[in-house]
mmCIF file of C-alpha atoms and ligand atoms in Angstrom:
data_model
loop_
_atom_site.group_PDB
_atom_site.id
_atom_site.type_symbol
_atom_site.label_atom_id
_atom_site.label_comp_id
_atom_site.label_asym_id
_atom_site.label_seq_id
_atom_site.Cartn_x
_atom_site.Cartn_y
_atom_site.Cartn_z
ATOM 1 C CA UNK Q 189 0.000 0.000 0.000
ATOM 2 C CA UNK Q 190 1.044 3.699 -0.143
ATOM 3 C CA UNK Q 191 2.528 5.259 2.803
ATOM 4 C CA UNK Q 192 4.311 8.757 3.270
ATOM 5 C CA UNK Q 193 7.921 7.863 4.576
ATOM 6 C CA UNK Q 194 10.918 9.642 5.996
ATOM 7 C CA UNK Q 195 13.519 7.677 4.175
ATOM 8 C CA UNK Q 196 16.235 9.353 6.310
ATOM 9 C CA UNK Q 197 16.800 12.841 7.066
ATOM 10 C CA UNK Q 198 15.507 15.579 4.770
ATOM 11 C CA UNK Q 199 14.129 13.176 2.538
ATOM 12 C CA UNK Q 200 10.309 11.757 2.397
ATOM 13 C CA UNK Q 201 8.867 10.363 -0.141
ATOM 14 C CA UNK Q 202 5.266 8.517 -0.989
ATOM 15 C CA UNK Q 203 6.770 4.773 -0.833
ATOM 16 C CA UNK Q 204 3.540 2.371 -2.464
ATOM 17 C CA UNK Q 205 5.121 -1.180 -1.516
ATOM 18 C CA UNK Q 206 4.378 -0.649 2.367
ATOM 19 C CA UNK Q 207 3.842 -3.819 4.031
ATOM 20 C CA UNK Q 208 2.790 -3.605 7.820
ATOM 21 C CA UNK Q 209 3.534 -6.228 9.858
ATOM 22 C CA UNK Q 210 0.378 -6.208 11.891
ATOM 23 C CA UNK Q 211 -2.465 -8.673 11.572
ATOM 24 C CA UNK Q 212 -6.089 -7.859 12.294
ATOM 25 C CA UNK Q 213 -6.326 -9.460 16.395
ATOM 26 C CA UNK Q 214 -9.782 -10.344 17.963
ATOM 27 C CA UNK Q 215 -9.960 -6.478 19.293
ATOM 28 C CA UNK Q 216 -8.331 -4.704 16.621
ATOM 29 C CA UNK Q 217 -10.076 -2.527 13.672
ATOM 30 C CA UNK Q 218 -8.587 -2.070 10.623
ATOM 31 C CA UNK Q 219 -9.239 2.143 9.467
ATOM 32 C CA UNK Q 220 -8.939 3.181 5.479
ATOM 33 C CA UNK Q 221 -7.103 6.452 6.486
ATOM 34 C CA UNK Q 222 -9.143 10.057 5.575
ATOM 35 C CA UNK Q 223 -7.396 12.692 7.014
ATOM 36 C CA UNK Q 224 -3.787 12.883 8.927
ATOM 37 C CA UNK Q 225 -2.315 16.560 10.541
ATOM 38 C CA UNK Q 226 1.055 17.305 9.955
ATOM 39 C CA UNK Q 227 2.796 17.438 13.791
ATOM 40 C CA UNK Q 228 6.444 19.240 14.598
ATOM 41 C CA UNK Q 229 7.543 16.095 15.856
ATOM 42 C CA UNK Q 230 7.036 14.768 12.494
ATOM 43 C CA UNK Q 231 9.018 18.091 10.953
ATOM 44 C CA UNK Q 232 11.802 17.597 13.445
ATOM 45 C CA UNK Q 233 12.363 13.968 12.442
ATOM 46 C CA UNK Q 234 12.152 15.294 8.547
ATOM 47 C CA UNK Q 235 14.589 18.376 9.483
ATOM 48 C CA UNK Q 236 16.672 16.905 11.819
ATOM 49 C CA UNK Q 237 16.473 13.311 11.753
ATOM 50 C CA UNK Q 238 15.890 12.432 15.623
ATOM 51 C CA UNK Q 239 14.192 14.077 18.840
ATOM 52 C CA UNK Q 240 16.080 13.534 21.773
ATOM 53 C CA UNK Q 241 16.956 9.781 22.362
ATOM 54 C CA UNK Q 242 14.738 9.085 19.254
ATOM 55 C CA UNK Q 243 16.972 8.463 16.189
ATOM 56 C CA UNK Q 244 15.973 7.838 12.658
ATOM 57 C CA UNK Q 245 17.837 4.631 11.504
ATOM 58 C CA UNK Q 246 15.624 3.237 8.682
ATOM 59 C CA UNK Q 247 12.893 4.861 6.615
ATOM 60 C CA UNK Q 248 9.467 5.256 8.909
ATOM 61 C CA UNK Q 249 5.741 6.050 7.821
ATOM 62 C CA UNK Q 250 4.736 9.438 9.318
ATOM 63 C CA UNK Q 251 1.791 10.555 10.833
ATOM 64 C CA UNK Q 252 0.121 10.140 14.170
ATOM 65 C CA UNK Q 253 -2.798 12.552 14.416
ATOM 66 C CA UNK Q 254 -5.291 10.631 12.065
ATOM 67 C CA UNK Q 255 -9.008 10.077 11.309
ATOM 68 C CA UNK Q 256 -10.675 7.777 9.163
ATOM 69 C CA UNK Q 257 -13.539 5.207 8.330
ATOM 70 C CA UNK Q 258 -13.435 1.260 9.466
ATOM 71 C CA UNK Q 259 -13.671 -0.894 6.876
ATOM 72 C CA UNK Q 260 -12.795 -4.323 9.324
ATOM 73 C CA UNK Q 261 -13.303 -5.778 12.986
ATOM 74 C CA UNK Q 262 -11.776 -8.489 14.848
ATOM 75 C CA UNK Q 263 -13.768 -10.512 15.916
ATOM 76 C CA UNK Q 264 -13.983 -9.626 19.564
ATOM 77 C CA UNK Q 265 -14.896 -5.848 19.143
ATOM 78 C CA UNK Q 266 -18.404 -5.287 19.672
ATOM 79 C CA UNK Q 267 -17.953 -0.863 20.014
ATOM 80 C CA UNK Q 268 -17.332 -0.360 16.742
ATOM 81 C CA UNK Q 269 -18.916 -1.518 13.185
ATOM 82 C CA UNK Q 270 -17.552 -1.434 9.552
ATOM 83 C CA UNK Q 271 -18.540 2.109 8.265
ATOM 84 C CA UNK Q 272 -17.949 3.901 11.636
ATOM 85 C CA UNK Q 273 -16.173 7.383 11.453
ATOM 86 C CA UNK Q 274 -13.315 7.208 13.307
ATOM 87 C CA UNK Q 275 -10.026 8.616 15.246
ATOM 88 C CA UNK Q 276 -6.998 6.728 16.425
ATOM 89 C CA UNK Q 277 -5.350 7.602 19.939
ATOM 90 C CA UNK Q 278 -1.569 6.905 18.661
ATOM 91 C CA UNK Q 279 0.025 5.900 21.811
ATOM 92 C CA UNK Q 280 -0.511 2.242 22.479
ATOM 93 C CA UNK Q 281 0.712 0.790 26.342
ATOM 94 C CA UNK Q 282 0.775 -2.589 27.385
ATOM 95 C CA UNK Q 283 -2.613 -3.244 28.653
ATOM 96 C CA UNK Q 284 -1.248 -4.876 32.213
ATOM 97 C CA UNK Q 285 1.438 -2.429 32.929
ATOM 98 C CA UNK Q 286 1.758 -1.036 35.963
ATOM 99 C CA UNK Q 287 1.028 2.908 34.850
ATOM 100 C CA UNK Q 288 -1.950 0.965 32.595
ATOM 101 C CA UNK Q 289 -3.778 -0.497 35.772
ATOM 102 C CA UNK Q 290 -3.030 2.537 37.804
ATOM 103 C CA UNK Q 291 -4.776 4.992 35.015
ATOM 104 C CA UNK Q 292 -1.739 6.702 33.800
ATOM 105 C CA UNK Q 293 -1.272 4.119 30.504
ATOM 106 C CA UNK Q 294 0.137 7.192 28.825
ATOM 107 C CA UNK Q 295 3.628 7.033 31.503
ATOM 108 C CA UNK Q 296 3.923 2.757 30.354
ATOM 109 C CA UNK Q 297 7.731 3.341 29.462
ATOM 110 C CA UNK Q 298 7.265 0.322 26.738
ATOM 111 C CA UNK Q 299 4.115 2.484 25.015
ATOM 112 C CA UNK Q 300 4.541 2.605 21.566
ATOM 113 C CA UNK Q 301 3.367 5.489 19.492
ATOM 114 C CA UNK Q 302 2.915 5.761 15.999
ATOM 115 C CA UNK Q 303 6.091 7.854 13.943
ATOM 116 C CA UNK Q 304 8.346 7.607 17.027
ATOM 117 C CA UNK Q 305 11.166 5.430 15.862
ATOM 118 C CA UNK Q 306 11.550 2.470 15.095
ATOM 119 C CA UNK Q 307 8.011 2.098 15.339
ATOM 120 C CA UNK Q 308 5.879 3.181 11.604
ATOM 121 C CA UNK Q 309 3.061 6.441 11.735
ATOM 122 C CA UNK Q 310 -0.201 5.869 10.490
ATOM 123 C CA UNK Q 311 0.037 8.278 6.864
ATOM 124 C CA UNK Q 312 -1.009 5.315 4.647
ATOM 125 C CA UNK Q 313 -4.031 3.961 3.408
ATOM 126 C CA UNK Q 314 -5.549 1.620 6.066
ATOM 127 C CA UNK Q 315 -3.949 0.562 9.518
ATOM 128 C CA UNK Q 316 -4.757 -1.767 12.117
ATOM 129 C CA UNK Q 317 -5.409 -0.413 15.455
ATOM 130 C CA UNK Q 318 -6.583 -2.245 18.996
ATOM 131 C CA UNK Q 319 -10.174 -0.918 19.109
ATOM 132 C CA UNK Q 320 -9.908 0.010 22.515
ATOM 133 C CA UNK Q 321 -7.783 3.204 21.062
ATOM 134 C CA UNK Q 322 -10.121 4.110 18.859
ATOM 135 C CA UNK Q 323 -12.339 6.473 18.809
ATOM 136 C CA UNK Q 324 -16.025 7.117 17.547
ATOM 137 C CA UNK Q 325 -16.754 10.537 15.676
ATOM 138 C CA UNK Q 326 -20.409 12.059 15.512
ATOM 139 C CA UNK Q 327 -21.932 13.168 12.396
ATOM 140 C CA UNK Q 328 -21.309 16.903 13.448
ATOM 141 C CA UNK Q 329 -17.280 16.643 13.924
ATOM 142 C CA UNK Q 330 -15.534 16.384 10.144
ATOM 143 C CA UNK Q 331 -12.298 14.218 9.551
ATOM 144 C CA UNK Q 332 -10.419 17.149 9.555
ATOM 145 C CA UNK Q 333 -11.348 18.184 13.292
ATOM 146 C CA UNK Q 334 -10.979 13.838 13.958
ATOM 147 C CA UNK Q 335 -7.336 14.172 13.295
ATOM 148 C CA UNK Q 336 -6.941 17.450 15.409
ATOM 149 C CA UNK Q 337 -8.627 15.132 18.178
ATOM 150 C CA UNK Q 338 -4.892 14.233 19.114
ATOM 151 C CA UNK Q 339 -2.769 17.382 19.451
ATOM 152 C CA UNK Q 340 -6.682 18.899 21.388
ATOM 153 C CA UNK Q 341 -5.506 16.081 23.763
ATOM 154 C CA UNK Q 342 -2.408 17.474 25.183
ATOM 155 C CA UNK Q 343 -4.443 20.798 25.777
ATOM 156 C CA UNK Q 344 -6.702 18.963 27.482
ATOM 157 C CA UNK Q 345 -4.818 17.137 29.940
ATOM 158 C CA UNK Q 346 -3.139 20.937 30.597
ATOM 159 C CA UNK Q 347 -6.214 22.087 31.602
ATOM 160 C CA UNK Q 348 -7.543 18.965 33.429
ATOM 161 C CA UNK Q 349 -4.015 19.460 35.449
ATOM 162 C CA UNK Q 350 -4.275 22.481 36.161
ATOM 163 C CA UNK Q 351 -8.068 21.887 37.994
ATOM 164 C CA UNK Q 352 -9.190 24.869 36.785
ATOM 165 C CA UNK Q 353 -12.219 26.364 38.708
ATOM 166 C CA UNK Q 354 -14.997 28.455 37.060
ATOM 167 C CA UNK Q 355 -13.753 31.962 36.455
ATOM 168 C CA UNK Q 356 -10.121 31.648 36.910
ATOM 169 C CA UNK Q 357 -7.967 33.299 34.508
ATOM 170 C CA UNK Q 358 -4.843 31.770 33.143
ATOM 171 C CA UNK Q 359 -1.844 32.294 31.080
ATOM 172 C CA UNK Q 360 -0.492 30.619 28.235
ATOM 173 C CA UNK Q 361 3.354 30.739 26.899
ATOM 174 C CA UNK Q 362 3.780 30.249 23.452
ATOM 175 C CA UNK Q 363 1.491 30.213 20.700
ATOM 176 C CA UNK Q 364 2.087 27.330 18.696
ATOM 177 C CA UNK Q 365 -0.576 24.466 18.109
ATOM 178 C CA UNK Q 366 -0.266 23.546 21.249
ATOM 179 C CA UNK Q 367 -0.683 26.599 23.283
ATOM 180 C CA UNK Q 368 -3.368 27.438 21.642
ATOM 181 C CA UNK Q 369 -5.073 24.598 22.055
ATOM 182 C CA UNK Q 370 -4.009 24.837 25.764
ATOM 183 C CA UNK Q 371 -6.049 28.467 25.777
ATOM 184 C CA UNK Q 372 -9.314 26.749 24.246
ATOM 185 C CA UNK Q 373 -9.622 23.683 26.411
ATOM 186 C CA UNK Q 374 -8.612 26.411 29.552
ATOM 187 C CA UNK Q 375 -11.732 28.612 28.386
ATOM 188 C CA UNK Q 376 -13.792 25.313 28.094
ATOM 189 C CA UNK Q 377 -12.549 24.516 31.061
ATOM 190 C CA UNK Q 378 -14.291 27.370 33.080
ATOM 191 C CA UNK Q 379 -11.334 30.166 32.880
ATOM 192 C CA UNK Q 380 -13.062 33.083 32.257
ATOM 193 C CA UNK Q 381 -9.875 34.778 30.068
ATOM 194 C CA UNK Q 382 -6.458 33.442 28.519
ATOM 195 C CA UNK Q 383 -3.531 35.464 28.516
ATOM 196 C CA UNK Q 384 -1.435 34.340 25.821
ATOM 197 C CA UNK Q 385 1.889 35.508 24.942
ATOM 198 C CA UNK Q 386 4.506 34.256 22.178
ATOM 199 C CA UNK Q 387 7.085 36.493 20.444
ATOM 200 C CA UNK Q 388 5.557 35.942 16.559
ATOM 201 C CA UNK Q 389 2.432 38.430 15.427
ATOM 202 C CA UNK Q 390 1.003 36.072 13.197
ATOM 203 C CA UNK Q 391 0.353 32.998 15.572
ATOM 204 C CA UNK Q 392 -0.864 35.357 17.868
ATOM 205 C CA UNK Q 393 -3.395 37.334 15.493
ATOM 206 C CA UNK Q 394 -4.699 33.412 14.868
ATOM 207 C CA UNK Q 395 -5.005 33.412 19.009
ATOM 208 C CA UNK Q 396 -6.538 36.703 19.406
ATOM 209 C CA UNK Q 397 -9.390 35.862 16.659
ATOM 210 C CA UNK Q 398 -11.034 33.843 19.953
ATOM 211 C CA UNK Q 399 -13.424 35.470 21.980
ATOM 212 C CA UNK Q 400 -11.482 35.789 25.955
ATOM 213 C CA UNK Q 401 -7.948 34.899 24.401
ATOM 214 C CA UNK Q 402 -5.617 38.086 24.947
ATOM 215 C CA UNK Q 403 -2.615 37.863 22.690
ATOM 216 C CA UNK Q 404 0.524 39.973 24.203
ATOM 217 C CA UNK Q 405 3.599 39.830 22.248
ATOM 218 C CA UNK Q 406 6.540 39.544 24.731
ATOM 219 C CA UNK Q 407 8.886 41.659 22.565
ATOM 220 C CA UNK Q 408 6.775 44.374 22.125
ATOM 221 C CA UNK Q 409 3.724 44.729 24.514
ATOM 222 C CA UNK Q 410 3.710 44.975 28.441
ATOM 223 C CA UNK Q 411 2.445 41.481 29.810
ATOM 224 C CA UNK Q 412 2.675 42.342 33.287
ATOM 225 C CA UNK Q 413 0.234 45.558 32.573
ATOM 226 C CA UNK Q 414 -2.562 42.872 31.380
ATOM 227 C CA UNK Q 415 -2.178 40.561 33.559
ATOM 228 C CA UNK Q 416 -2.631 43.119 36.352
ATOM 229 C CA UNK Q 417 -5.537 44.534 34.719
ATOM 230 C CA UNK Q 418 -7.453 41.067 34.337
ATOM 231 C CA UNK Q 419 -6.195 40.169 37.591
ATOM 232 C CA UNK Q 420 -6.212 42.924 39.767
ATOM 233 C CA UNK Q 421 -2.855 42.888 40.373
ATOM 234 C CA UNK Q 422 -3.248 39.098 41.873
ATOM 235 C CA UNK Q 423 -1.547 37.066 39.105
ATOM 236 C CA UNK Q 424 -2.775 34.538 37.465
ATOM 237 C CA UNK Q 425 -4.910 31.134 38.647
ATOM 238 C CA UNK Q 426 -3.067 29.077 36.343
ATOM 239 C CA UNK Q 427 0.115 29.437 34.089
ATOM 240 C CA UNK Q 428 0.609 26.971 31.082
ATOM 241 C CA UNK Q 429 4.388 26.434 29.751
ATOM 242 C CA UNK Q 430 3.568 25.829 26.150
ATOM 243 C CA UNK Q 431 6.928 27.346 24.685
ATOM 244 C CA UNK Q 432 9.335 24.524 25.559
ATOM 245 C CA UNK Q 433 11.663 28.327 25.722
ATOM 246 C CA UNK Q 434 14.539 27.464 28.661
ATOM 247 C CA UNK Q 435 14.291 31.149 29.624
ATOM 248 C CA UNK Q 436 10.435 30.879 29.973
ATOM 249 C CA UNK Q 437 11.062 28.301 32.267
ATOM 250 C CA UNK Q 438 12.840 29.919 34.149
ATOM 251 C CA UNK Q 439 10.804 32.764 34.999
ATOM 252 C CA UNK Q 440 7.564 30.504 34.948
ATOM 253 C CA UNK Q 441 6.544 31.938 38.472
ATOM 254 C CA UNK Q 442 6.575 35.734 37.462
ATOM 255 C CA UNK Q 443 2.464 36.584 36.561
ATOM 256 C CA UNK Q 444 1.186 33.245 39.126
ATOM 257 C CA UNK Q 445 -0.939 34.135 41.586
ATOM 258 C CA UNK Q 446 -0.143 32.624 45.427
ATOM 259 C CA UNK Q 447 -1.120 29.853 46.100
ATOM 260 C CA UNK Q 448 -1.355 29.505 42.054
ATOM 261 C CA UNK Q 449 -0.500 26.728 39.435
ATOM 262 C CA UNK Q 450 2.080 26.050 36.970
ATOM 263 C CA UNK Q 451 1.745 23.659 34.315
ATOM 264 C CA UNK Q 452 4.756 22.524 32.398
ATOM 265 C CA UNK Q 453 3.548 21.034 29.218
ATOM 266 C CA UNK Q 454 6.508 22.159 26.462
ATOM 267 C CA UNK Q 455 9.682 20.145 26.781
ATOM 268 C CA UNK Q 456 12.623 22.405 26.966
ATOM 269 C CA UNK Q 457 15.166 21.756 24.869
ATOM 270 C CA UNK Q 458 17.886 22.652 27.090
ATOM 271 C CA UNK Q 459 18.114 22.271 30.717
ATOM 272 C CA UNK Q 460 17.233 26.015 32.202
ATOM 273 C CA UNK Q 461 18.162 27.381 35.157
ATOM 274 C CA UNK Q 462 14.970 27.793 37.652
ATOM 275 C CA UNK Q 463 14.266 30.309 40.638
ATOM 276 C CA UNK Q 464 12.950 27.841 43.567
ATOM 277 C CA UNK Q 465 13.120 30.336 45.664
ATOM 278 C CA UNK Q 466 10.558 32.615 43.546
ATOM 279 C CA UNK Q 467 8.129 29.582 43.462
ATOM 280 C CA UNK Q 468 8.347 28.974 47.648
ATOM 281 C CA UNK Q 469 7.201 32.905 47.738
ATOM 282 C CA UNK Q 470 4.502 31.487 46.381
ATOM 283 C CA UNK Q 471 4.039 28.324 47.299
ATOM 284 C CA UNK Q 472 3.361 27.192 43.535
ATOM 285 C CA UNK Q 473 1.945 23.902 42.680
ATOM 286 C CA UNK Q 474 3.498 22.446 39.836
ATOM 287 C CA UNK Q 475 2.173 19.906 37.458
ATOM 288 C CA UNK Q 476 3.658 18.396 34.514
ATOM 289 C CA UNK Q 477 2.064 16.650 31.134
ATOM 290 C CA UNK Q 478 3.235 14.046 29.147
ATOM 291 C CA UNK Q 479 0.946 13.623 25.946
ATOM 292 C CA UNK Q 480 -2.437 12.338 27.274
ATOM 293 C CA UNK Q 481 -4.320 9.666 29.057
ATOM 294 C CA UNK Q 482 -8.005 9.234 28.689
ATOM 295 C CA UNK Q 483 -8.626 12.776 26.579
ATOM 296 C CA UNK Q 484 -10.371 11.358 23.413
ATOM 297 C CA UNK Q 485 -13.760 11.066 24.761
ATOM 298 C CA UNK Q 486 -13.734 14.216 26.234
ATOM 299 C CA UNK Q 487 -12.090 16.108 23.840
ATOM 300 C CA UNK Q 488 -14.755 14.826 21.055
ATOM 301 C CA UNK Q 489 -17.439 15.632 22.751
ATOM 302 C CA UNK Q 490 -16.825 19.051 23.530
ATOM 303 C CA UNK Q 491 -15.449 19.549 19.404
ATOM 304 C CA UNK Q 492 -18.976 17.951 18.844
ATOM 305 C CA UNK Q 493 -20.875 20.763 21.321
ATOM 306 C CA UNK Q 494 -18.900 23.730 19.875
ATOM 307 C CA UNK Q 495 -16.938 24.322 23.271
ATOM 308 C CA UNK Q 496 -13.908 24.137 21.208
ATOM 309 C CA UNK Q 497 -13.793 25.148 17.893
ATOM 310 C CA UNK Q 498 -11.031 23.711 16.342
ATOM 311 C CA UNK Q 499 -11.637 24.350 12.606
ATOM 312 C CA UNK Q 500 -10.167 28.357 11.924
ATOM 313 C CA UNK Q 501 -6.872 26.160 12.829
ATOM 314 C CA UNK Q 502 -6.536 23.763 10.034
ATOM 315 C CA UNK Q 503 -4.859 26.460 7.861
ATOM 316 C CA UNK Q 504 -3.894 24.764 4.823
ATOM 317 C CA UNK Q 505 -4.954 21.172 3.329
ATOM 318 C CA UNK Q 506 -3.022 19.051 1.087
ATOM 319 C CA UNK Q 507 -3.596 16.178 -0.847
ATOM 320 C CA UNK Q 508 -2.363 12.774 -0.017
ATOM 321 C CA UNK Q 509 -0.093 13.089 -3.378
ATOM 322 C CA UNK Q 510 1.234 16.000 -2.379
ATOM 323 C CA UNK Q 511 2.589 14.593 1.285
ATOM 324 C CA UNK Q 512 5.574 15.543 0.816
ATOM 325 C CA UNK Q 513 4.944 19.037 -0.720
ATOM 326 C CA UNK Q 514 2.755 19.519 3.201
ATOM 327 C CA UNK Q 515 6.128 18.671 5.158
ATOM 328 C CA UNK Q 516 7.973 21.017 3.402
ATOM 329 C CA UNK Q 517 5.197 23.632 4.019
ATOM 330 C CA UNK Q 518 4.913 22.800 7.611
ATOM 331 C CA UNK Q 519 9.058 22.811 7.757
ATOM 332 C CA UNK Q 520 9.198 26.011 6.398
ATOM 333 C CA UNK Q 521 7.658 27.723 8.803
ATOM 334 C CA UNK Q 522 4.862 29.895 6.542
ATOM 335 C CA UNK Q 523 3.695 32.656 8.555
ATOM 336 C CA UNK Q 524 -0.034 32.166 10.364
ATOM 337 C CA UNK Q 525 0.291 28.667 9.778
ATOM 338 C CA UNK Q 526 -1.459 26.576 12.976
ATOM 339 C CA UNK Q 527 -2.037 22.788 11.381
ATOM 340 C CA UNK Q 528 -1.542 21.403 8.301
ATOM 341 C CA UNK Q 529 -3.692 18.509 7.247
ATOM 342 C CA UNK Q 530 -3.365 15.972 4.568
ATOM 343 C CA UNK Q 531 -6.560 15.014 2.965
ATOM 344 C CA UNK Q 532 -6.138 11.030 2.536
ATOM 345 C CA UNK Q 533 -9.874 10.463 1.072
ATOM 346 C CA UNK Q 534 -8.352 9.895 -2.520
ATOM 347 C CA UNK Q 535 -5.338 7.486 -1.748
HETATM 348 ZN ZN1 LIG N 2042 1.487 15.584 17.308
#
């Protein structure tokens, strides 16, 4: 079958004699693939050939955040029918680890997830994926918003983190997919405002569209000034590290409130110095987020009830023949750009 694969470094390219190892199991579905959003993980692996520990060594598929229609069951899944609208939760743990029986399955350090090497991403036509990871769409919520279902996810778990209460007001760093998506699922949360902040005009112009978001640019507007004058001078309830920036990091505690929360959901890069001291003044809670567990459900429904509206995001589509044409787009880092989607109806 077709599949779009990073060969090695720099180079992708749509491969069509893809042969997945994977058999249909008793609780697996097999998905004919309809839509698939482009992720920076998947440019970082294209640009720089490895993320962290992560290495490219042989070509992979790409993809993780994917949608699509069931066209086979095992025999054992009774959820989910051939013809069902579907998304796929990437991550896969062992279903008797430890972290898996004690809710966190997302922390199972032998989870696999799809486009992290060695193991293959899910841009080709049909996978097969354990039902149980798999997710039903309503009519109301399109492919397109089924395959933002997954990067929605890590905003989600931000904001379930953080246990926002109604009317709190919170701060975002960085305005990338994810902090975005941090500020929506914060406002559908209960926060009442989002501050966010990032250093580009055009991601934040994309942010500021919202109703409640604030967009400061940390360059050239005063983020202390609005902060105080949505807070009162307090701070805020909840500040979201979305920037992975080290020197973000380090002055994480600056707008929190006492008594306040931090949640560190970027991965920085570098190791940054941090102020302990300046979070004991406050007595800061910190919480930290490591993709998702138990988001999908959630996250659809409240795409489905308009809570978050997801679709001004998808800012340009490709075709499924022009893969590799979309990673270059997303590499090059177009201006106003939030997600780019491949369309995979036509494979
Ligand atoms: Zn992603």
């Amino acid at each position: 079958m077709k599949a779009v694969t990073l060969l090695e470094k720099g180079k992708i390219a749509i491969k069509d004699d893809y042969n997945p190892e994977r058999k249909l199991g008793e609780q697996d579905v097999e998905i004919r693939l309809m839509a698939c959003g482009v992720c920076g993980s998947d440019v970082h692996y294209y640009t720089h050939g490895r993320i962290g520990p992560y290495v490219v060594e042989k070509p992979m598929v790409l993809g993780h955040e994917a949608s699509g229609q069931i066209v086979r069951v095992g025999s054992g899944v009774t959820h989910l029918k051939v013809g069902d609208r579907v998304c796929m939760e990437p991550g896969i743990p062992r279903f008797d680890s430890a972290e898996t029986l004690a809710g966190c399955y997302n922390l199972d350090p032998e989870l696999t997830f799809f486009a992290t090497p060695p193991i293959d991403g899910c841009l080709c036509e049909t996978i097969i994926h354990p039902a149980a990871f798999t997710f039903k769409l309503p009519d109301e919520v399109s492919y397109y918003e089924g395959a933002m279902v997954e990067p929605v996810a890590i905003g989600m778990q931000s904001a379930t983190k953080a246990g926002i209460r109604p009317g709190d007001i919170a701060l975002v760093y960085g305005a990338g997919t994810i902090g975005i998506v941090t500020a929506l699922c914060a406002l559908a949360g209960g926060c009442s405002d989002v501050i966010i902040v990032d250093m580009v005009d055009s991601k934040l112009e994309v942010a500021a569209s919202y109703k409640n978001i604030h967009a400061v640019n940390a360059r050239t507007g005063d983020l202390k000034a609005v902060v105080d004058d949505l807070t009162g001078g307090a701070g805020c309830d909840v500040v979201f590290e979305c920037s992975g920036a080290g020197a973000v990091v380090t002055g994480i505690c600056e707008h929190v409130k006492a008594n306040g929360t931090v949640v560190l959901t970027g991965i920085p890069l570098e190791l940054p110095p941090f102020d302990i001291a300046a979070a004991q003044a406050k007595e800061v809670t910190f919480k930290t987020v490591f993709r998702y567990a138990n988001m999908f459900p959630r996250t659809i429904r409240l795409i489905r009830s308009g809570a978050l509206d997801i679709k001004r995001l998808i800012s340009k589509v490709f075709e499924f023949n022009d893969a590799v044409a979309a990673f270059e787009r997303a590499a090059s880092g177009t201006a106003g750009d939030v997600k780019i989607m491949i369309d995979c109806s036509k494979i």
